[in-house]
Coordinates of C-alpha atoms and ligand atoms in Angstrom, one line a residue:
Chain A
M66 CA -38.4 114.0 89.7
K67 CA -41.0 115.5 87.3
A68 CA -44.6 115.6 88.2
L69 CA -47.8 117.3 87.0
Q70 CA -49.0 119.5 89.9
W71 CA -52.3 121.3 90.7
Q72 CA -51.6 124.9 91.2
G73 CA -55.1 126.3 91.6
I74 CA -58.4 126.3 89.7
N75 CA -57.7 125.4 86.1
K76 CA -54.0 125.8 86.7
L77 CA -51.6 122.9 86.2
K78 CA -47.8 122.8 85.8
V79 CA -45.0 120.3 85.4
G80 CA -42.7 120.8 88.3
E81 CA -39.8 119.2 90.2
V82 CA -40.8 117.4 93.3
P83 CA -39.0 115.0 95.7
E84 CA -39.2 111.3 94.7
P85 CA -41.7 109.3 96.8
E86 CA -40.4 107.1 99.6
L87 CA -41.5 103.7 101.0
R88 CA -43.5 104.7 104.1
N89 CA -45.0 101.5 105.3
P90 CA -43.7 97.9 104.9
G91 CA -46.7 97.0 102.5
D92 CA -45.7 99.8 100.1
I93 CA -44.1 99.5 96.6
I94 CA -42.6 102.3 94.5
V95 CA -43.7 102.1 90.8
K96 CA -41.9 103.7 88.0
V97 CA -44.9 105.1 86.0
T98 CA -44.9 104.2 82.3
R99 CA -48.4 105.4 81.5
S100 CA -50.9 107.6 83.4
V101 CA -54.2 108.8 82.2
T102 CA -56.4 111.9 82.3
C103 CA -59.7 110.9 83.9
G104 CA -63.0 112.8 83.9
S105 CA -62.7 112.9 87.8
D106 CA -59.7 115.0 87.5
L107 CA -61.8 117.7 85.8
H108 CA -63.8 118.1 89.0
L109 CA -60.5 118.8 90.8
L110 CA -59.3 121.2 88.1
G111 CA -62.6 123.0 88.1
G112 CA -62.4 123.6 91.9
Y113 CA -65.5 121.5 92.7
I114 CA -63.5 119.5 95.3
P115 CA -62.2 122.2 97.7
F116 CA -59.6 119.9 99.3
M117 CA -56.6 120.5 97.0
Q118 CA -53.4 122.2 98.0
K119 CA -51.1 124.1 95.6
G120 CA -48.4 121.6 94.6
D121 CA -50.5 118.4 94.8
V122 CA -49.7 115.8 92.2
I123 CA -52.8 114.5 90.4
G124 CA -53.4 111.3 88.4
H125 CA -54.9 108.0 89.5
E126 CA -55.2 105.7 86.4
F127 CA -51.8 104.2 85.7
L128 CA -49.5 101.4 84.9
G129 CA -45.8 100.9 85.6
E130 CA -42.9 98.9 86.8
V131 CA -42.1 97.9 90.4
V132 CA -38.7 99.5 91.4
Q133 CA -38.8 99.0 95.2
A134 CA -40.9 96.8 97.5
G135 CA -41.4 97.1 101.2
A136 CA -40.4 94.3 103.6
L137 CA -43.9 92.8 103.9
V138 CA -44.8 92.8 100.2
K139 CA -45.5 89.2 99.0
N140 CA -47.0 89.5 95.6
H141 CA -44.7 91.8 93.8
R142 CA -41.0 91.9 93.0
V143 CA -38.7 94.5 91.5
G144 CA -39.2 94.5 87.7
D145 CA -42.9 93.4 87.7
R146 CA -45.2 95.2 85.3
V147 CA -48.2 96.3 87.4
V148 CA -51.5 98.0 86.9
V149 CA -52.8 99.6 90.1
S150 CA -56.4 100.3 91.4
S151 CA -57.1 103.9 91.7
F152 CA -58.8 103.4 95.1
I153 CA -56.7 102.0 97.9
G154 CA -57.9 99.1 100.0
C155 CA -56.2 97.6 103.0
G156 CA -57.6 94.1 102.2
S157 CA -58.4 93.3 105.8
C158 CA -61.2 95.5 107.1
W159 CA -64.8 94.5 107.0
Y160 CA -65.5 96.4 103.8
C161 CA -62.4 94.9 102.0
S162 CA -63.5 91.5 103.1
K163 CA -66.8 92.2 101.3
E164 CA -64.9 93.4 98.3
L165 CA -66.1 96.9 98.8
Y166 CA -62.6 98.2 98.5
S167 CA -63.3 101.9 98.0
L168 CA -65.1 101.8 101.3
C169 CA -61.9 100.7 103.1
D170 CA -61.7 101.7 106.7
N171 CA -58.0 101.9 106.9
S172 CA -56.7 103.5 103.7
N173 CA -57.6 107.1 104.1
T174 CA -55.2 109.0 106.5
N175 CA -57.6 111.9 106.6
P176 CA -60.9 110.5 107.4
A177 CA -62.1 113.6 109.3
L178 CA -63.0 115.6 106.2
T179 CA -65.2 113.1 104.5
E180 CA -66.7 111.7 107.7
T181 CA -67.8 115.2 108.6
L182 CA -69.2 115.9 105.2
W183 CA -70.9 112.5 104.4
G184 CA -71.2 110.8 107.8
Q185 CA -68.7 108.1 107.1
A186 CA -65.3 108.2 105.4
P187 CA -64.6 106.1 102.3
G188 CA -61.1 104.9 101.6
G189 CA -58.1 106.7 100.0
C190 CA -57.5 107.3 96.3
F191 CA -54.4 108.4 94.5
G192 CA -54.1 112.0 93.4
Y193 CA -57.5 112.8 94.4
S194 CA -57.4 115.6 97.1
H195 CA -56.7 115.6 100.8
A196 CA -60.3 114.4 101.5
M197 CA -59.3 111.1 99.8
G198 CA -56.0 110.8 101.8
G199 CA -53.7 113.3 100.0
N200 CA -51.9 110.5 98.2
Q201 CA -49.5 111.7 95.7
G202 CA -50.8 111.0 92.1
S203 CA -49.5 109.1 89.2
H204 CA -48.7 111.9 86.8
A205 CA -45.1 111.7 87.8
E206 CA -42.0 109.6 87.2
Y207 CA -42.6 107.5 90.4
I208 CA -45.5 106.8 92.7
R209 CA -45.7 105.1 96.1
V210 CA -48.5 102.5 96.2
P211 CA -49.6 101.4 99.7
F212 CA -51.1 98.1 100.5
A213 CA -49.5 96.9 97.3
D214 CA -50.5 93.2 97.7
V215 CA -54.2 94.3 97.6
G216 CA -54.2 97.0 94.9
A217 CA -51.4 96.3 92.4
F218 CA -51.7 93.5 89.8
T219 CA -49.1 92.0 87.6
V220 CA -50.1 92.4 84.0
P221 CA -50.2 89.0 82.1
Q222 CA -47.8 88.7 79.2
G223 CA -50.3 88.7 76.5
V224 CA -51.8 92.0 77.5
S225 CA -50.2 95.2 76.2
D226 CA -49.5 98.3 78.4
E227 CA -52.0 100.2 76.1
R228 CA -54.8 97.8 77.0
A229 CA -54.0 96.9 80.6
L230 CA -53.8 100.5 81.6
F231 CA -57.5 101.1 81.7
A232 CA -58.1 98.3 84.1
S233 CA -56.8 100.7 86.7
D234 CA -59.8 102.8 86.8
S235 CA -62.2 103.3 83.8
A236 CA -62.8 99.6 83.1
S237 CA -63.2 98.6 86.7
T238 CA -65.5 101.5 87.3
G239 CA -67.6 100.6 84.3
W240 CA -67.8 97.0 85.3
M241 CA -68.9 97.9 88.8
G242 CA -71.8 100.0 87.4
A243 CA -73.1 97.1 85.4
E244 CA -72.5 94.5 88.0
L245 CA -73.8 96.4 91.1
G246 CA -76.5 98.0 89.0
G247 CA -77.7 94.5 88.7
V248 CA -77.6 93.9 84.9
Q249 CA -79.2 90.5 84.0
P250 CA -79.2 88.6 80.9
G251 CA -81.8 90.1 78.5
D252 CA -81.9 93.5 80.1
V253 CA -82.1 96.7 78.3
V254 CA -79.4 99.0 79.8
A255 CA -79.0 102.8 79.2
V256 CA -75.7 104.5 79.8
W257 CA -75.3 108.3 80.2
G258 CA -71.9 109.5 79.1
A259 CA -69.7 108.1 76.3
G260 CA -66.4 108.9 78.0
A261 CA -64.1 106.1 78.9
V262 CA -66.2 105.2 81.9
G263 CA -69.5 105.1 80.1
Q264 CA -68.0 103.1 77.2
M265 CA -66.5 100.5 79.7
A266 CA -69.9 100.3 81.5
A267 CA -71.6 99.6 78.3
R268 CA -69.2 96.9 77.3
A269 CA -69.6 95.3 80.8
A270 CA -73.4 95.3 80.5
M271 CA -73.0 93.6 77.1
L272 CA -70.6 91.0 78.6
L273 CA -73.0 90.4 81.4
G274 CA -75.7 89.5 78.9
A275 CA -77.7 92.6 78.3
E276 CA -79.8 92.4 75.1
R277 CA -79.6 96.0 74.2
V278 CA -77.3 98.7 75.5
V279 CA -77.9 102.4 74.6
V280 CA -75.2 105.0 75.2
I281 CA -76.1 108.7 75.5
D282 CA -74.0 111.8 74.9
R283 CA -73.8 114.8 72.7
Y284 CA -70.4 114.3 71.1
D285 CA -70.8 112.3 67.9
Y286 CA -67.1 111.4 67.9
R287 CA -67.5 109.7 71.3
L288 CA -70.8 108.0 70.2
D289 CA -69.1 106.9 66.9
Q290 CA -66.3 105.3 69.0
T291 CA -68.9 103.6 71.2
A292 CA -70.7 102.1 68.3
K293 CA -67.5 101.0 66.5
F294 CA -65.4 99.6 69.4
I295 CA -68.0 98.8 72.0
G296 CA -70.7 97.6 69.7
A297 CA -73.5 99.5 71.7
E298 CA -76.4 101.6 70.3
T299 CA -76.0 105.3 70.6
L300 CA -78.3 108.3 71.1
N301 CA -77.3 112.0 70.7
Y302 CA -79.4 113.9 73.3
E303 CA -79.0 117.2 71.3
E304 CA -80.6 115.6 68.3
V305 CA -83.4 113.6 69.9
N306 CA -85.4 113.6 73.1
T307 CA -83.6 111.0 75.3
E308 CA -86.7 110.0 77.3
Q309 CA -89.0 109.7 74.3
E310 CA -86.3 107.7 72.4
L311 CA -85.6 105.4 75.3
R312 CA -89.3 104.7 75.8
E313 CA -89.6 103.9 72.2
R314 CA -86.6 101.6 72.2
T315 CA -87.9 99.7 75.2
G316 CA -91.5 99.2 74.2
G317 CA -92.6 101.9 76.7
R318 CA -91.1 100.1 79.8
G319 CA -88.0 102.2 80.2
P320 CA -84.5 100.7 80.7
D321 CA -84.1 98.0 83.3
V322 CA -80.8 99.4 84.4
C323 CA -79.6 103.0 84.0
I324 CA -75.9 103.8 84.5
E325 CA -74.9 107.3 84.9
A326 CA -71.3 108.0 83.9
V327 CA -71.4 111.8 83.7
G328 CA -70.7 113.4 87.0
M329 CA -71.2 116.7 88.8
E330 CA -70.4 118.9 85.8
A331 CA -73.0 117.4 83.7
H332 CA -74.3 119.4 80.7
S333 CA -77.9 119.3 79.6
A334 CA -80.2 120.5 76.9
G335 CA -82.9 122.9 77.8
P336 CA -83.5 125.4 80.6
Q337 CA -82.3 123.3 83.5
F338 CA -78.7 123.7 82.5
P339 CA -78.3 127.5 83.1
Y340 CA -80.4 127.1 86.3
D341 CA -78.1 124.3 87.6
Q342 CA -74.9 126.1 86.6
L343 CA -76.0 129.3 88.3
K344 CA -76.9 127.6 91.5
Q345 CA -73.7 125.7 91.5
Q346 CA -71.7 128.9 90.9
L347 CA -73.5 130.6 93.7
R348 CA -72.7 127.6 95.8
L349 CA -76.4 127.0 96.5
Q350 CA -75.8 123.4 95.3
T351 CA -72.4 121.8 94.9
D352 CA -73.2 119.5 92.1
R353 CA -75.3 119.5 88.9
S354 CA -77.2 116.3 88.2
P355 CA -79.4 116.4 85.1
A356 CA -78.4 112.9 83.9
V357 CA -79.3 111.3 87.3
R358 CA -82.7 113.1 87.2
E359 CA -83.3 111.8 83.7
A360 CA -82.2 108.3 84.6
I361 CA -84.6 108.2 87.5
H362 CA -87.5 109.5 85.5
V363 CA -87.1 107.1 82.6
A364 CA -86.0 103.9 84.4
R365 CA -88.5 101.1 84.3
K366 CA -90.7 100.5 87.4
G367 CA -88.6 98.5 89.9
G368 CA -85.5 99.1 87.9
S369 CA -82.2 100.3 89.0
V370 CA -80.0 103.5 88.6
F371 CA -76.3 103.3 89.3
V372 CA -74.4 106.6 89.8
L373 CA -70.8 106.2 88.6
G374 CA -70.3 109.9 88.0
V375 CA -68.6 111.6 90.9
Y376 CA -70.6 113.9 93.2
A377 CA -69.3 115.9 96.2
G378 CA -72.1 117.3 98.1
I379 CA -75.7 118.3 97.6
V380 CA -78.0 118.5 94.6
D381 CA -81.2 120.3 93.9
K382 CA -84.4 119.0 92.3
F383 CA -83.7 115.4 93.0
P384 CA -86.8 113.4 91.8
L385 CA -87.4 111.6 95.1
G386 CA -91.1 111.0 94.2
A387 CA -90.2 109.1 91.0
M388 CA -87.7 107.1 92.9
M389 CA -90.0 106.1 95.7
N390 CA -93.2 105.6 93.7
K391 CA -91.6 103.5 91.0
G392 CA -89.8 101.3 93.5
L393 CA -86.4 102.0 92.1
T394 CA -83.0 100.9 93.5
V395 CA -80.6 103.8 93.3
R396 CA -77.0 103.1 94.1
G397 CA -73.5 104.5 93.6
A398 CA -69.9 103.9 94.6
Q399 CA -66.4 104.8 94.0
M400 CA -64.6 102.0 92.2
H401 CA -63.8 98.7 94.0
G402 CA -60.8 98.1 91.8
P403 CA -59.3 94.9 93.2
R404 CA -62.7 93.2 92.9
Y405 CA -62.6 93.4 89.2
I406 CA -58.9 94.0 87.9
P407 CA -57.8 90.3 87.7
M408 CA -61.0 89.4 85.9
L409 CA -60.7 92.3 83.5
L410 CA -57.0 91.5 82.7
D411 CA -58.2 88.0 81.9
R412 CA -60.9 89.3 79.6
M413 CA -58.4 91.7 78.0
A414 CA -56.1 88.7 77.3
K415 CA -58.9 86.9 75.6
G416 CA -59.8 90.0 73.6
E417 CA -63.3 90.4 75.0
L418 CA -62.5 93.8 76.4
V419 CA -60.6 96.3 74.2
T420 CA -59.6 99.7 75.5
E421 CA -56.8 101.0 73.3
H422 CA -59.1 103.2 71.3
L423 CA -59.7 105.3 74.5
A424 CA -56.2 106.6 74.4
T425 CA -56.9 109.1 71.6
H426 CA -53.8 111.2 72.6
V427 CA -50.5 110.0 73.9
M428 CA -48.3 112.7 75.0
P429 CA -45.1 113.3 77.1
L430 CA -45.6 114.2 80.8
D431 CA -44.1 117.6 80.0
E432 CA -47.2 118.3 78.0
G433 CA -49.6 117.5 80.9
P434 CA -51.2 120.9 81.1
E435 CA -52.0 120.9 77.3
A436 CA -53.2 117.3 77.6
Y437 CA -55.8 118.4 80.2
R438 CA -56.8 121.4 78.1
I439 CA -57.5 119.2 75.1
F440 CA -59.3 116.6 77.3
K441 CA -61.4 119.2 79.1
E442 CA -62.4 121.1 76.0
K443 CA -63.1 117.8 74.2
E444 CA -60.9 119.1 71.4
D445 CA -59.5 117.1 68.6
N446 CA -61.8 114.2 69.3
C447 CA -60.2 113.6 72.6
V448 CA -61.5 110.7 74.8
R449 CA -58.5 110.1 77.1
A450 CA -55.0 111.6 77.0
V451 CA -52.3 109.2 78.1
L452 CA -49.2 110.8 79.7
V453 CA -45.8 109.1 79.3
P454 CA -43.3 110.3 81.9
Chain B
M157 CA -79.4 115.9 116.7
R158 CA -75.9 117.2 117.3
A159 CA -74.4 115.1 114.6
S160 CA -76.9 116.2 112.0
R161 CA -76.3 119.8 112.9
A162 CA -72.6 119.3 112.4
I163 CA -73.2 117.7 109.0
L164 CA -75.3 120.5 107.9
V165 CA -72.7 123.0 109.0
A166 CA -70.0 121.0 107.1
V167 CA -72.1 120.7 103.9
T168 CA -72.9 124.4 103.9
A169 CA -69.2 125.2 104.7
A170 CA -68.1 123.0 101.8
A171 CA -70.5 124.9 99.5
A172 CA -68.7 128.0 100.6
G173 CA -65.3 126.3 100.2
V174 CA -64.1 126.7 103.8
T175 CA -64.7 123.2 105.0
A176 CA -61.1 122.6 106.2
T177 CA -61.2 125.7 108.4
S178 CA -64.5 124.6 110.0
V179 CA -63.3 121.1 110.5
V180 CA -60.3 122.4 112.4
K181 CA -62.4 124.6 114.5
K182 CA -64.8 121.9 115.3
R183 CA -62.0 119.5 116.2
R184 CA -60.4 122.1 118.6
A185 CA -63.8 122.8 120.2
S186 CA -64.6 119.2 120.6
A187 CA -61.2 118.3 122.2
Q188 CA -62.2 120.5 125.1
D189 CA -65.8 119.6 125.6
H190 CA -65.8 115.9 125.2
D191 CA -68.9 115.8 127.4
G192 CA -68.2 112.3 128.7
R193 CA -69.8 110.5 125.8
P194 CA -68.2 107.3 124.6
H195 CA -66.4 107.2 121.2
V196 CA -67.1 103.8 119.6
I197 CA -65.5 102.1 116.7
T198 CA -66.0 98.6 115.2
V199 CA -62.9 96.4 114.6
F200 CA -63.2 93.4 112.2
R201 CA -61.8 91.0 114.6
P202 CA -63.7 88.4 116.7
Y203 CA -64.6 89.4 120.2
D204 CA -63.2 86.3 121.7
E205 CA -59.9 87.0 120.2
L206 CA -59.8 90.6 121.2
K207 CA -61.0 90.2 124.8
A208 CA -58.1 87.9 125.4
E209 CA -55.6 90.4 124.0
Q210 CA -54.4 93.7 125.3
V211 CA -55.6 96.5 123.0
P212 CA -52.5 97.6 121.2
G213 CA -50.9 100.9 119.9
S214 CA -52.0 104.3 120.8
L215 CA -55.2 103.2 122.6
A216 CA -52.9 101.4 125.1
E217 CA -51.0 104.5 125.5
L218 CA -53.9 106.4 126.7
G219 CA -53.8 104.1 129.8
D220 CA -55.9 104.8 132.7
T221 CA -57.0 108.2 131.6
V222 CA -59.9 106.5 129.7
E223 CA -62.3 103.6 130.2
V224 CA -62.1 101.0 127.5
S225 CA -64.9 98.4 127.0
L226 CA -65.4 95.7 124.3
R227 CA -68.6 94.1 123.1
P228 CA -69.3 91.7 120.2
A229 CA -70.7 93.4 117.1
P230 CA -73.7 91.9 115.4
A231 CA -73.4 89.4 112.6
D232 CA -69.8 88.9 111.5
R233 CA -68.8 92.4 112.0
G234 CA -66.2 91.9 114.8
T235 CA -65.9 93.8 118.0
E236 CA -67.2 97.2 119.1
I237 CA -64.6 99.1 121.1
S238 CA -65.9 101.9 123.2
V239 CA -63.7 104.5 124.9
R240 CA -64.8 107.1 127.5
P241 CA -62.6 109.6 129.1
R242 CA -62.5 109.3 132.9
D243 CA -63.5 112.4 135.0
G244 CA -60.8 115.0 134.8
S245 CA -59.0 113.1 132.1
P246 CA -56.5 115.4 130.2
V247 CA -57.2 113.4 127.0
G248 CA -59.1 115.2 124.3
A249 CA -61.7 113.8 122.0
G250 CA -59.3 114.1 119.1
D251 CA -56.7 111.9 120.8
I252 CA -59.3 109.3 121.4
R253 CA -60.5 109.3 117.8
R254 CA -57.0 108.9 116.5
A255 CA -56.2 106.2 119.0
L256 CA -59.3 104.3 118.0
R257 CA -58.6 104.6 114.3
E258 CA -55.0 103.7 114.6
T259 CA -55.8 100.7 116.8
R260 CA -58.4 99.5 114.3
S261 CA -55.9 99.7 111.5
L262 CA -53.2 97.8 113.6
L263 CA -55.7 95.1 114.6
E264 CA -57.1 94.6 111.1
A265 CA -54.2 95.4 108.7
G266 CA -51.2 95.0 111.0
D267 CA -50.1 98.6 110.3
V268 CA -51.2 102.2 110.3
L269 CA -50.9 103.9 107.0
L270 CA -48.7 107.0 106.7
P271 CA -49.4 109.8 104.3
S272 CA -47.3 109.7 101.1
G273 CA -44.1 111.8 101.2
P274 CA -42.0 113.7 101.1
P275 CA -44.6 116.5 100.6
T276 CA -44.9 118.1 97.1
T277 CA -47.0 121.0 98.4
K278 CA -46.0 124.5 99.6
T279 CA -47.7 126.3 102.5
T280 CA -49.7 129.2 101.2
L281 CA -52.3 131.4 102.8
L282 CA -55.0 129.5 101.1
N283 CA -53.5 126.0 102.0
R284 CA -53.0 126.7 105.7
P285 CA -56.5 125.7 107.0
L286 CA -56.5 122.5 105.0
Q287 CA -52.9 121.6 106.0
A288 CA -53.8 122.1 109.6
A289 CA -56.7 119.8 109.2
T290 CA -54.7 117.1 107.4
E291 CA -51.9 117.2 109.9
H292 CA -54.5 115.9 112.4
G293 CA -56.4 113.8 109.9
R294 CA -57.4 111.0 112.3
E295 CA -58.4 113.3 115.1
G296 CA -61.5 115.0 113.7
G297 CA -64.7 113.7 112.3
L298 CA -67.8 112.4 114.0
L299 CA -66.5 109.2 115.7
Ligands
NAD513 N1 -67.2 105.9 90.5 C1 -65.9 105.9 90.3 O1 -65.1 105.2 91.0 C2 -65.3 106.8 89.1 C3 -64.2 106.4 88.5 C4 -63.8 107.1 87.3 C5 -64.5 108.1 86.9 N2 -65.7 108.5 87.6 C6 -66.6 109.5 87.2 O2 -67.3 109.1 86.0 C7 -67.6 110.3 85.3 C8 -67.3 110.1 83.8 O3 -65.9 109.9 83.7 P1 -65.2 110.0 82.3 O4 -63.8 109.9 82.6 O5 -65.8 109.1 81.4 O6 -65.5 111.5 81.9 P2 -65.6 112.3 80.6 O7 -65.6 113.8 81.0 O8 -64.5 111.9 79.6 O9 -67.0 111.9 80.0 C9 -68.2 112.4 80.5 C10 -69.2 112.4 79.3 O10 -70.5 112.7 79.8 C11 -71.1 113.5 78.8 N3 -72.3 114.2 79.3 C12 -72.3 115.4 79.9 N4 -73.6 115.7 80.3 C13 -74.3 114.7 79.9 C14 -75.7 114.4 80.0 N5 -76.5 115.2 80.6 N6 -76.2 113.2 79.4 C15 -75.4 112.4 78.8 N7 -74.0 112.6 78.7 C16 -73.5 113.7 79.2 C17 -70.0 114.4 78.3 O11 -70.3 114.9 77.0 C18 -68.9 113.4 78.2 O12 -68.6 112.8 77.0 C19 -67.0 111.4 85.9 O13 -67.8 112.1 86.8 C20 -65.9 110.8 86.7 O14 -65.5 111.6 87.9 C21 -66.1 107.8 88.7
ZN514 ZN1 -60.8 108.2 87.6
ZN515 ZN1 -59.8 97.9 104.0

């Protein structure tokens, strides 16, 4: 079958690979009908996650049709239209029982790498390096989905493929940022990053009752989308000073909840950008984190900062003093998909959550490398490219 | 102390892009010098249930070469299983870690997840250390 394969730093190719097989009785095989480029993939492409092998199939946000089901699968039958959580949970460990699915104890077949790096190993993810289990990704004609009763969800009839697709990763990630960031009715929430994840976090904050939600980015086309489809306020950090502006808009208090949806390749205005970039290139820090710094500095006293952006290792100039003295709660996570997907599909059916606009580019799988180029360079007003095998 | 040094080494190594190699090396080294310390894992199954059962799977296969003990975990967290190699045991730390992780998965999820396949990757000079590490994915780490 055809699949989009990682070939090395900034090198992708569509190649022929063997079709995936059922390996465990809880698996299903899904014929992929739509699969998305996610900001997380850019960190793989850029070589910031050094656990990729030449030939790995990437992609983790997808939707498709069940074509085979293992003997122990109860919830799915051949022919079902399913959307699948990008992170994999077993459904029965202590973490899954607390709905912290991305922390699953049993879904990563390579726990050694991340346990050594971080002290404990999170669960597995599709198409996201051998540190996350080396699971084959979704930019392919077929994909194997383990623990399918836990992570795959039948899409209700009233919800289109185009909308349901984003429940797989961006919408569930965004919802998690708002929910676990502790958004309360009446809160002012600031979101860094107007990509799909940031937009979904902003929408979640609004649905959870936030009074004002401000989304920060430097791309006007993304901010325009955010204003138009999400209904949030926007702020272009290249035009105004983010901190001053957020103070002004919050009566000097600072946002109650800050959600960072940018990640380790963050860009920033001012001298910290070349500084961070150089240190990252010299491997003196693995990640750049200007948006996290800013969020911690501007958050209101006793407020919270939720880090949705992916980081791999260590950062420099982390404002520990501000965090401690202002009594902040700083939290982060990989997405706990199954905790949110059924609720999100429900809200999608009711029209409370729209996502179609995120798919600015729909392209055949064959054009995968070009799709990633456009997505990475933010060309042609790209927010997400959707690949159709 | 030992663990924190290991983490530092790993983080620095990750920064240099050679983590897989160092993880493999560490695994080999620790397989020999298991220094008699116990390897402990928590399984999300009640102590009363597990103490009545035989531990299944690859932990049972280690047989008498190791000493297995169970104790209840605090709150609702299940049972802590501790495994210590007996004096002169041929079993390496890596085998014990793998046995513990597989056993936890069997007891909790009823199955041990296999990696997806068939593989889509090729072995190259650059891939080799990472492939070697992932072939033994459940044997390494800090457990
Ligand atoms: N936690 C999870 O489970 C999870 C899931 C999906 C994605 N992610 C991560 O979320 C992040 C965002 O994902 P995405 O798909 O929306 O990515 P994206 O690349 O489409 O969007 C990121 C946006 O951040 C903006 N940005 C860069 N620097 C900024 C700064 N200093 N301040 C404000 N905005 C800035 C960029 O201009 C861009 O629009 C990535 O790091 C991705 O890896 C995490
Ligand atoms: Zn993603
Ligand atoms: Zn689990």
